[in-house]
Tab-separated table of C-alpha atoms in Angstrom:
chain	number	residue	atom	x	y	z
A	1	MET	CA	0.000	0.000	0.000
A	2	ARG	CA	1.395	3.358	-1.018
A	3	PRO	CA	1.767	6.036	1.662
A	4	PRO	CA	-0.596	9.004	1.336
A	5	THR	CA	0.760	11.823	-0.806
A	6	ALA	CA	0.694	15.489	0.090
A	7	ARG	CA	-1.837	16.091	-2.694
A	8	GLY	CA	-4.091	13.377	-1.260
A	9	ALA	CA	-3.864	14.911	2.208
A	10	VAL	CA	-4.834	18.339	0.880
A	11	SER	CA	-7.711	16.783	-1.084
A	12	ARG	CA	-9.073	15.102	2.023
A	13	ARG	CA	-8.765	18.328	3.992
A	14	ARG	CA	-10.728	20.180	1.320
A	15	ARG	CA	-13.508	17.621	1.403
A	16	VAL	CA	-13.841	18.056	5.149
A	17	CYS	CA	-13.689	21.841	5.028
A	18	GLY	CA	-16.040	22.490	2.160
A	19	GLY	CA	-15.058	20.737	-1.036
A	20	GLY	CA	-12.551	23.152	-2.610
A	21	ARG	CA	-13.135	26.606	-4.093
A	22	ALA	CA	-16.720	25.958	-5.107
A	23	GLY	CA	-17.568	24.527	-1.707
A	24	ALA	CA	-15.884	27.406	0.088
A	25	GLY	CA	-17.801	29.880	-2.070
A	26	ARG	CA	-21.109	28.246	-1.257
A	27	ALA	CA	-20.196	28.214	2.424
A	28	ARG	CA	-19.430	31.949	2.384
A	29	ARG	CA	-22.761	32.723	0.755
A	30	CYS	CA	-24.590	30.738	3.428
A	31	LEU	CA	-22.887	32.425	6.379
A	32	PRO	CA	-25.427	35.290	6.752
A	33	LEU	CA	-28.295	32.801	6.616
A	34	ALA	CA	-26.626	30.651	9.258
A	35	GLY	CA	-26.138	33.738	11.419
A	36	ALA	CA	-29.777	34.726	11.007
A	37	ALA	CA	-30.892	31.250	12.082
A	38	LEU	CA	-28.617	31.420	15.108
A	39	GLY	CA	-29.972	34.857	16.001
A	40	ALA	CA	-33.542	33.591	15.769
A	41	ALA	CA	-32.632	30.751	18.110
A	42	LEU	CA	-31.012	33.158	20.579
A	43	ALA	CA	-34.013	35.475	20.525
A	44	THR	CA	-36.311	32.528	21.163
A	45	LYS	CA	-34.355	30.497	23.734
A	46	MET	CA	-31.543	31.896	25.842
A	47	SER	CA	-30.432	28.325	26.484
A	48	THR	CA	-28.965	28.264	22.962
A	49	LEU	CA	-26.165	30.643	24.009
A	50	PRO	CA	-23.663	27.772	24.559
A	51	ALA	CA	-23.949	26.966	20.847
A	52	VAL	CA	-22.604	30.367	19.756
A	53	PRO	CA	-18.870	29.565	20.042
A	54	VAL	CA	-19.463	26.127	18.526
A	55	LEU	CA	-21.312	27.486	15.496
A	56	ALA	CA	-18.802	30.303	15.065
A	57	ALA	CA	-15.996	27.721	14.967
A	58	LEU	CA	-17.926	25.620	12.463
A	59	ALA	CA	-18.444	28.702	10.296
A	60	ALA	CA	-14.685	29.245	10.276
A	61	LEU	CA	-14.160	25.588	9.389
A	62	SER	CA	-16.588	25.802	6.485
A	63	VAL	CA	-14.527	28.391	4.581
A	64	CYS	CA	-11.062	26.992	5.223
A	65	ALA	CA	-10.951	24.795	2.119
A	66	ARG	CA	-9.228	27.232	-0.183
A	67	ARG	CA	-6.662	28.439	2.327
A	68	PRO	CA	-6.637	26.110	5.318
A	69	ARG	CA	-4.106	28.253	7.162
A	70	ASP	CA	-5.741	31.614	6.476
A	71	ALA	CA	-6.747	32.680	9.974
A	72	ARG	CA	-8.106	35.978	8.685
A	73	ARG	CA	-10.731	34.275	6.520
A	74	ALA	CA	-11.674	31.931	9.334
A	75	LEU	CA	-12.116	34.815	11.786
A	76	ALA	CA	-14.106	36.764	9.222
A	77	ALA	CA	-16.492	33.844	8.728
A	78	ALA	CA	-16.986	33.451	12.465
A	79	GLY	CA	-17.511	37.204	12.728
A	80	VAL	CA	-20.180	37.263	10.015
A	81	VAL	CA	-22.196	34.567	11.758
A	82	THR	CA	-21.840	36.160	15.195
A	83	VAL	CA	-22.591	39.738	14.109
A	84	THR	CA	-25.596	38.622	12.055
A	85	ALA	CA	-26.939	36.669	15.037
A	86	VAL	CA	-26.587	39.688	17.323
A	87	ALA	CA	-28.314	41.893	14.733
A	88	VAL	CA	-31.253	39.485	14.510
A	89	VAL	CA	-31.677	39.504	18.300
A	90	TRP	CA	-31.748	43.311	18.306
A	91	ALA	CA	-34.161	43.350	15.359
A	92	THR	CA	-36.473	40.956	17.179
A	93	TYR	CA	-36.633	43.174	20.246
A	94	LEU	CA	-37.091	46.294	18.100
A	95	VAL	CA	-40.035	44.698	16.321
A	96	VAL	CA	-41.677	44.056	19.688
A	97	ASP	CA	-41.004	47.621	20.863
A	98	PRO	CA	-39.133	50.097	18.593
A	99	ARG	CA	-38.336	52.261	21.632
A	100	LEU	CA	-36.990	49.307	23.628
A	101	ARG	CA	-38.902	50.422	26.709
A	102	TRP	CA	-38.167	48.217	29.666
A	103	GLU	CA	-39.107	48.664	33.310
A	104	PRO	CA	-37.123	46.265	35.499
A	105	GLY	CA	-39.333	47.200	38.442
A	106	ALA	CA	-42.350	45.645	36.737
A	107	THR	CA	-41.045	42.181	37.619
A	108	HIS	CA	-38.614	40.763	40.122
A	109	VAL	CA	-35.145	40.689	38.614
A	110	PRO	CA	-32.618	39.082	40.958
A	111	VAL	CA	-29.164	40.531	41.443
A	112	VAL	CA	-26.646	38.200	39.805
A	113	ARG	CA	-23.050	38.556	40.910
A	114	GLY	CA	-19.829	36.755	40.180
A	115	LEU	CA	-19.009	35.118	36.876
A	116	HIS	CA	-22.641	34.860	35.812
A	117	GLY	CA	-23.181	38.555	36.406
A	118	GLN	CA	-20.096	39.453	34.367
A	119	LEU	CA	-21.168	37.187	31.511
A	120	VAL	CA	-24.600	38.826	31.391
A	121	ARG	CA	-23.092	42.306	31.134
A	122	MET	CA	-20.766	41.167	28.350
A	123	LEU	CA	-23.607	40.077	26.089
A	124	PRO	CA	-24.173	42.622	23.260
A	125	PHE	CA	-27.937	42.440	23.658
A	126	PRO	CA	-30.735	44.751	24.892
A	127	GLU	CA	-31.204	45.355	28.601
A	128	ALA	CA	-34.405	43.300	28.585
A	129	TYR	CA	-32.385	40.313	27.366
A	130	TRP	CA	-29.915	40.860	30.204
A	131	ASP	CA	-32.716	40.859	32.760
A	132	GLY	CA	-34.161	37.721	31.202
A	133	MET	CA	-30.811	36.052	31.751
A	134	ARG	CA	-30.726	37.282	35.348
A	135	ILE	CA	-34.191	35.852	35.956
A	136	GLN	CA	-33.066	32.487	34.556
A	137	PHE	CA	-29.938	32.462	36.726
A	138	GLY	CA	-32.131	33.337	39.708
A	139	LEU	CA	-34.368	30.357	38.959
A	140	GLU	CA	-31.312	28.132	38.670
A	141	ASN	CA	-30.231	29.199	42.156
A	142	ARG	CA	-33.508	28.080	43.709
A	143	SER	CA	-34.094	24.646	45.196
A	144	TRP	CA	-36.265	22.438	42.978
A	145	GLU	CA	-37.802	19.019	43.391
A	146	GLY	CA	-37.593	16.339	40.731
A	147	PHE	CA	-39.516	13.140	40.064
A	148	LEU	CA	-38.172	10.222	38.076
A	149	PHE	CA	-39.542	6.675	37.895
A	150	GLY	CA	-41.536	7.044	41.107
A	151	HIS	CA	-38.701	8.610	43.093
A	152	ARG	CA	-39.062	12.168	44.396
A	153	TYR	CA	-35.821	14.016	45.091
A	154	SER	CA	-34.421	17.462	45.786
A	155	GLY	CA	-32.045	19.110	43.329
A	156	ALA	CA	-31.248	17.775	39.876
A	157	ARG	CA	-29.887	14.578	38.367
A	158	TRP	CA	-27.438	14.892	35.483
A	159	TYR	CA	-29.010	11.919	33.705
A	160	TYR	CA	-32.595	13.175	34.000
A	161	LEU	CA	-32.917	14.649	30.500
A	162	PRO	CA	-31.549	11.620	28.590
A	163	VAL	CA	-33.815	9.282	30.569
A	164	ALA	CA	-36.857	11.524	30.126
A	165	LEU	CA	-36.170	11.774	26.390
A	166	VAL	CA	-36.072	7.987	26.096
A	167	VAL	CA	-39.478	7.820	27.794
A	168	LYS	CA	-41.104	10.688	25.883
A	169	THR	CA	-39.764	10.101	22.364
A	170	PRO	CA	-41.507	7.680	19.969
A	171	LEU	CA	-39.557	4.441	19.591
A	172	GLY	CA	-39.385	4.795	15.819
A	173	MET	CA	-37.921	8.260	16.193
A	174	LEU	CA	-35.298	7.031	18.648
A	175	ALA	CA	-34.310	4.347	16.151
A	176	LEU	CA	-34.069	6.847	13.287
A	177	TRP	CA	-32.057	9.308	15.380
A	178	THR	CA	-29.603	6.615	16.396
A	179	ALA	CA	-29.250	5.205	12.892
A	180	GLY	CA	-28.822	8.690	11.453
A	181	ALA	CA	-26.113	9.642	13.920
A	182	VAL	CA	-24.266	6.385	13.235
A	183	ALA	CA	-24.568	6.939	9.483
A	184	MET	CA	-23.223	10.484	9.690
A	185	ALA	CA	-20.301	9.468	11.858
A	186	GLY	CA	-19.515	6.245	9.997
A	187	MET	CA	-20.039	6.986	6.309
A	188	ARG	CA	-17.175	8.765	4.593
A	189	ARG	CA	-19.338	10.925	2.337
A	190	LEU	CA	-21.493	12.067	5.270
A	191	ARG	CA	-18.752	12.514	7.832
A	192	PRO	CA	-17.880	16.106	6.802
A	193	ALA	CA	-21.429	17.160	7.697
A	194	ALA	CA	-21.477	15.395	11.061
A	195	PRO	CA	-19.895	18.228	13.090
A	196	TYR	CA	-22.531	20.695	11.875
A	197	VAL	CA	-25.409	18.481	13.004
A	198	LEU	CA	-24.167	16.381	15.907
A	199	VAL	CA	-21.742	18.682	17.724
A	200	PRO	CA	-24.182	21.586	18.374
A	201	ALA	CA	-26.834	19.103	19.510
A	202	ALA	CA	-24.376	17.416	21.883
A	203	VAL	CA	-23.136	20.729	23.315
A	204	LEU	CA	-26.648	22.058	23.919
A	205	LEU	CA	-27.763	18.784	25.508
A	206	ALA	CA	-24.708	18.707	27.765
A	207	SER	CA	-25.429	22.285	28.823
A	208	ALA	CA	-29.095	21.502	29.517
A	209	MET	CA	-28.095	18.505	31.631
A	210	THR	CA	-26.276	20.826	34.042
A	211	GLY	CA	-29.470	22.749	34.845
A	212	ALA	CA	-31.118	22.822	38.251
A	213	ARG	CA	-34.666	22.127	37.036
A	214	ASP	CA	-35.705	18.565	36.227
A	215	LEU	CA	-39.109	19.665	35.002
A	216	GLY	CA	-39.460	18.316	31.487
A	217	THR	CA	-38.002	17.451	28.125
A	218	ARG	CA	-38.847	20.998	26.997
A	219	TYR	CA	-35.345	21.959	28.087
A	220	ALA	CA	-34.084	19.824	25.190
A	221	VAL	CA	-36.585	21.093	22.615
A	222	PHE	CA	-33.721	21.724	20.178
A	223	LEU	CA	-32.695	18.063	19.961
A	224	PRO	CA	-35.352	16.805	17.509
A	225	MET	CA	-34.494	19.635	15.110
A	226	PHE	CA	-30.894	18.512	14.749
A	227	LEU	CA	-31.499	14.788	14.899
A	228	ALA	CA	-34.268	14.947	12.304
A	229	VAL	CA	-31.557	16.010	9.859
A	230	ALA	CA	-29.417	13.081	10.966
A	231	ALA	CA	-32.386	10.726	10.604
A	232	GLY	CA	-32.802	11.793	6.990
A	233	CYS	CA	-29.266	10.630	6.271
A	234	VAL	CA	-30.342	7.025	6.778
A	235	LEU	CA	-31.847	7.182	3.287
A	236	THR	CA	-28.347	7.637	1.840
A	237	VAL	CA	-27.373	4.140	2.972
A	238	ARG	CA	-26.938	2.142	-0.240
A	239	ARG	CA	-28.949	-0.874	0.778
A	240	ARG	CA	-32.269	-2.012	-0.637
A	241	TRP	CA	-33.749	-2.327	2.801
A	242	ALA	CA	-32.939	1.241	3.875
A	243	PRO	CA	-35.997	3.020	2.353
A	244	VAL	CA	-38.300	0.240	3.559
A	245	VAL	CA	-37.001	0.427	7.132
A	246	VAL	CA	-37.136	4.226	7.177
A	247	GLY	CA	-40.690	4.168	5.839
A	248	ALA	CA	-41.800	1.591	8.389
A	249	LEU	CA	-40.270	3.527	11.289
A	250	THR	CA	-41.859	6.754	10.055
A	251	VAL	CA	-45.273	5.102	9.947
A	252	PHE	CA	-44.664	3.712	13.437
A	253	VAL	CA	-43.944	7.233	14.713
A	254	ALA	CA	-47.090	8.595	13.064
A	255	VAL	CA	-49.306	5.833	14.484
A	256	SER	CA	-47.796	6.221	17.957
A	257	SER	CA	-48.477	9.960	17.859
A	258	LEU	CA	-52.026	9.635	16.534
A	259	ARG	CA	-52.937	7.099	19.214
A	260	THR	CA	-52.416	9.675	21.933
A	261	TYR	CA	-54.868	12.178	20.383
A	262	PRO	CA	-56.119	14.512	21.809
A	263	CYS	CA	-53.956	14.395	24.939
A	264	TYR	CA	-50.480	14.905	23.562
A	265	LEU	CA	-48.685	16.420	26.549
A	266	PRO	CA	-48.513	13.230	28.683
A	267	TYR	CA	-47.225	11.145	25.769
A	268	SER	CA	-44.745	8.381	26.450
A	269	ASN	CA	-43.797	5.601	24.079
A	270	GLU	CA	-45.065	2.039	24.088
A	271	ALA	CA	-42.035	0.663	25.938
A	272	PHE	CA	-43.096	2.660	29.005
A	273	GLY	CA	-46.814	1.971	28.872
A	274	GLY	CA	-48.014	4.929	26.819
A	275	PRO	CA	-49.611	8.188	28.012
A	276	ALA	CA	-51.730	6.528	30.708
A	277	ARG	CA	-48.609	5.552	32.672
A	278	THR	CA	-46.369	8.579	32.108
A	279	HIS	CA	-47.339	10.057	35.486
A	280	LEU	CA	-45.761	7.044	37.209
A	281	ARG	CA	-42.345	7.962	35.814
A	282	LEU	CA	-42.291	11.722	35.160
A	283	HIS	CA	-44.100	14.843	36.301
A	284	ASP	CA	-44.619	18.547	35.621
A	285	SER	CA	-44.584	19.547	31.927
A	286	ASN	CA	-43.943	15.942	30.901
A	287	VAL	CA	-47.461	15.084	32.038
A	288	ASP	CA	-49.481	17.805	33.643
A	289	TRP	CA	-49.284	21.526	33.028
A	290	GLY	CA	-52.860	22.268	34.000
A	291	GLN	CA	-54.078	21.640	30.455
A	292	ASP	CA	-57.117	19.489	31.266
A	293	LEU	CA	-59.260	21.762	33.415
A	294	GLY	CA	-61.906	22.041	30.679
A	295	ARG	CA	-62.034	18.265	30.221
A	296	LEU	CA	-62.331	17.860	33.983
A	297	ALA	CA	-65.344	20.183	34.034
A	298	ASP	CA	-67.024	18.111	31.314
A	299	ARG	CA	-66.311	14.868	33.175
A	300	LEU	CA	-67.682	16.179	36.459
A	301	HIS	CA	-70.784	17.469	34.698
A	302	THR	CA	-71.521	14.203	32.887
A	303	ARG	CA	-70.552	11.574	35.489
A	304	TYR	CA	-70.416	13.202	38.908
A	305	ARG	CA	-73.109	15.871	38.855
A	306	GLY	CA	-74.086	17.045	42.324
A	307	GLU	CA	-71.223	15.349	44.194
A	308	ARG	CA	-68.974	17.128	46.662
A	309	VAL	CA	-65.660	17.814	44.917
A	310	TRP	CA	-62.269	18.431	46.519
A	311	LEU	CA	-59.648	19.711	44.111
A	312	VAL	CA	-55.842	19.981	44.122
A	313	TYR	CA	-55.050	21.516	40.755
A	314	LYS	CA	-51.686	22.371	39.219
A	315	GLY	CA	-51.964	25.227	36.777
A	316	SER	CA	-52.885	28.859	36.339
A	317	GLY	CA	-56.463	28.257	35.205
A	318	VAL	CA	-59.443	29.261	37.338
A	319	PRO	CA	-61.672	26.244	38.057
A	320	ALA	CA	-64.704	28.444	38.688
A	321	TYR	CA	-64.468	29.789	35.135
A	322	TYR	CA	-65.241	26.281	33.881
A	323	GLY	CA	-68.074	25.849	36.338
A	324	ILE	CA	-66.119	23.669	38.760
A	325	GLU	CA	-67.218	24.168	42.362
A	326	ALA	CA	-64.583	22.585	44.569
A	327	SER	CA	-62.759	23.044	47.860
A	328	ASP	CA	-59.102	22.608	48.699
A	329	PRO	CA	-58.747	19.473	50.880
A	330	ARG	CA	-55.430	20.698	52.278
A	331	ARG	CA	-57.178	23.478	54.202
A	332	VAL	CA	-59.315	21.206	56.377
A	333	PRO	CA	-58.563	18.173	58.588
A	334	PRO	CA	-58.415	14.893	56.605
A	335	GLY	CA	-61.414	13.551	58.481
A	336	GLN	CA	-63.644	16.192	56.886
A	337	VAL	CA	-62.701	15.253	53.304
A	338	HIS	CA	-65.375	12.961	51.867
A	339	GLY	CA	-66.639	12.548	48.331
A	340	LEU	CA	-64.670	13.034	45.126
A	341	LEU	CA	-61.001	13.933	45.516
A	342	VAL	CA	-59.552	15.322	42.261
A	343	VAL	CA	-55.768	15.716	42.090
A	344	SER	CA	-53.445	16.761	39.277
A	345	ASP	CA	-50.908	14.022	38.627
A	346	SER	CA	-48.004	16.421	39.221
A	347	ALA	CA	-49.440	17.128	42.666
A	348	VAL	CA	-49.696	13.376	43.246
A	349	ALA	CA	-46.006	12.980	42.395
A	350	GLU	CA	-45.087	15.745	44.839
A	351	ALA	CA	-47.609	14.798	47.540
A	352	ARG	CA	-46.536	15.033	51.144
A	353	ASP	CA	-48.005	15.637	54.606
A	354	GLY	CA	-51.801	16.011	54.508
A	355	LEU	CA	-52.258	15.345	50.803
A	356	ALA	CA	-50.201	12.166	51.021
A	357	VAL	CA	-52.411	10.960	53.883
A	358	LEU	CA	-55.535	11.671	51.845
A	359	LEU	CA	-54.225	9.799	48.802
A	360	ARG	CA	-53.239	6.740	50.830
A	361	SER	CA	-56.755	6.488	52.220
A	362	SER	CA	-58.528	7.005	48.883
A	363	ARG	CA	-59.039	4.795	45.838
A	364	PRO	CA	-58.671	5.958	42.213
A	365	VAL	CA	-61.892	5.730	40.227
A	366	ASP	CA	-61.300	7.777	37.071
A	367	GLU	CA	-58.731	9.633	34.973
A	368	VAL	CA	-59.023	12.803	32.880
A	369	GLY	CA	-56.639	13.417	29.992
A	370	ASP	CA	-53.999	11.157	31.543
A	371	SER	CA	-53.067	14.134	33.740
A	372	ILE	CA	-55.733	14.348	36.472
A	373	THR	CA	-56.797	11.450	38.705
A	374	LEU	CA	-60.153	11.211	40.456
A	375	TYR	CA	-60.298	9.386	43.783
A	376	ARG	CA	-63.222	8.236	45.890
A	377	ARG	CA	-62.978	8.977	49.606
């Protein structure tokens, strides 16, 4: 076997960095669009900030084909993406309010000191964005309770998000994500694209896993967007079975999603018992965000008309607006609570003291939307 030549090494480098002059030219033309997409992400979710240095580095990599050692071009590419992203954030806030009026006194904005405080002040964004970051850091400094597979705990678990994603993601989608990631990393013609899809997703997931709030897969909402691209790469596998398998898995995902209609929020895949059993493993926005108050009112009206109702509801809705007349069982001695005890499943997961006593001495008789349980007491 002949040793690799210098020309071959340069050729391989060009393939990785953009495919020569033409590839570098296309990459340069796409830089403003990439920056605009990054800016839209930053304006929407502050949790995407850790991806900025990663995407800036990838932008520099994308234009290095023609002159791999030209640091000036690489820095310029990173600068275009970063400056465009910052401009989009400013434009977003200006669209909301051209005068950028902001009254910090209208809401509680915690004082953030130390490294976090310095990082906030370094961001080239509007003051309202700064205060949004301070509010998020303030929430991170609070003590939160988590719930995972029947176990209630204080603080956060680093593995919570990956486990919750496995529960909440359709099995067909998990298979496609995994196959797509393997294809991108293992196939030579796809490997140059892998850093642009897999690295930002990995960095953002790793950052989300360090958070203090184990409250739902919504903190990894970005992941399906990246891994859907990876899943599409499975179709490039040159095997006759590839399109058939991809089609079958796609249909499986569709059927799994349709089966949970109309109660999508408490979805979990078939391996974990489906939506009806999600509340046994997860809580909060994975299951119950107060979304079923209207359905509860209909159920009480049709099946339990005239009965005494005791309600522990998680959410910002007003039960009386839906015609629900109920009392809070936590405000009276347990011995006075008789009739229908209605409890949001998130409250069940977090139950302690008086509510826990009430639940232990009651029997479940009905379920609404896979998020609210009705007990007889």
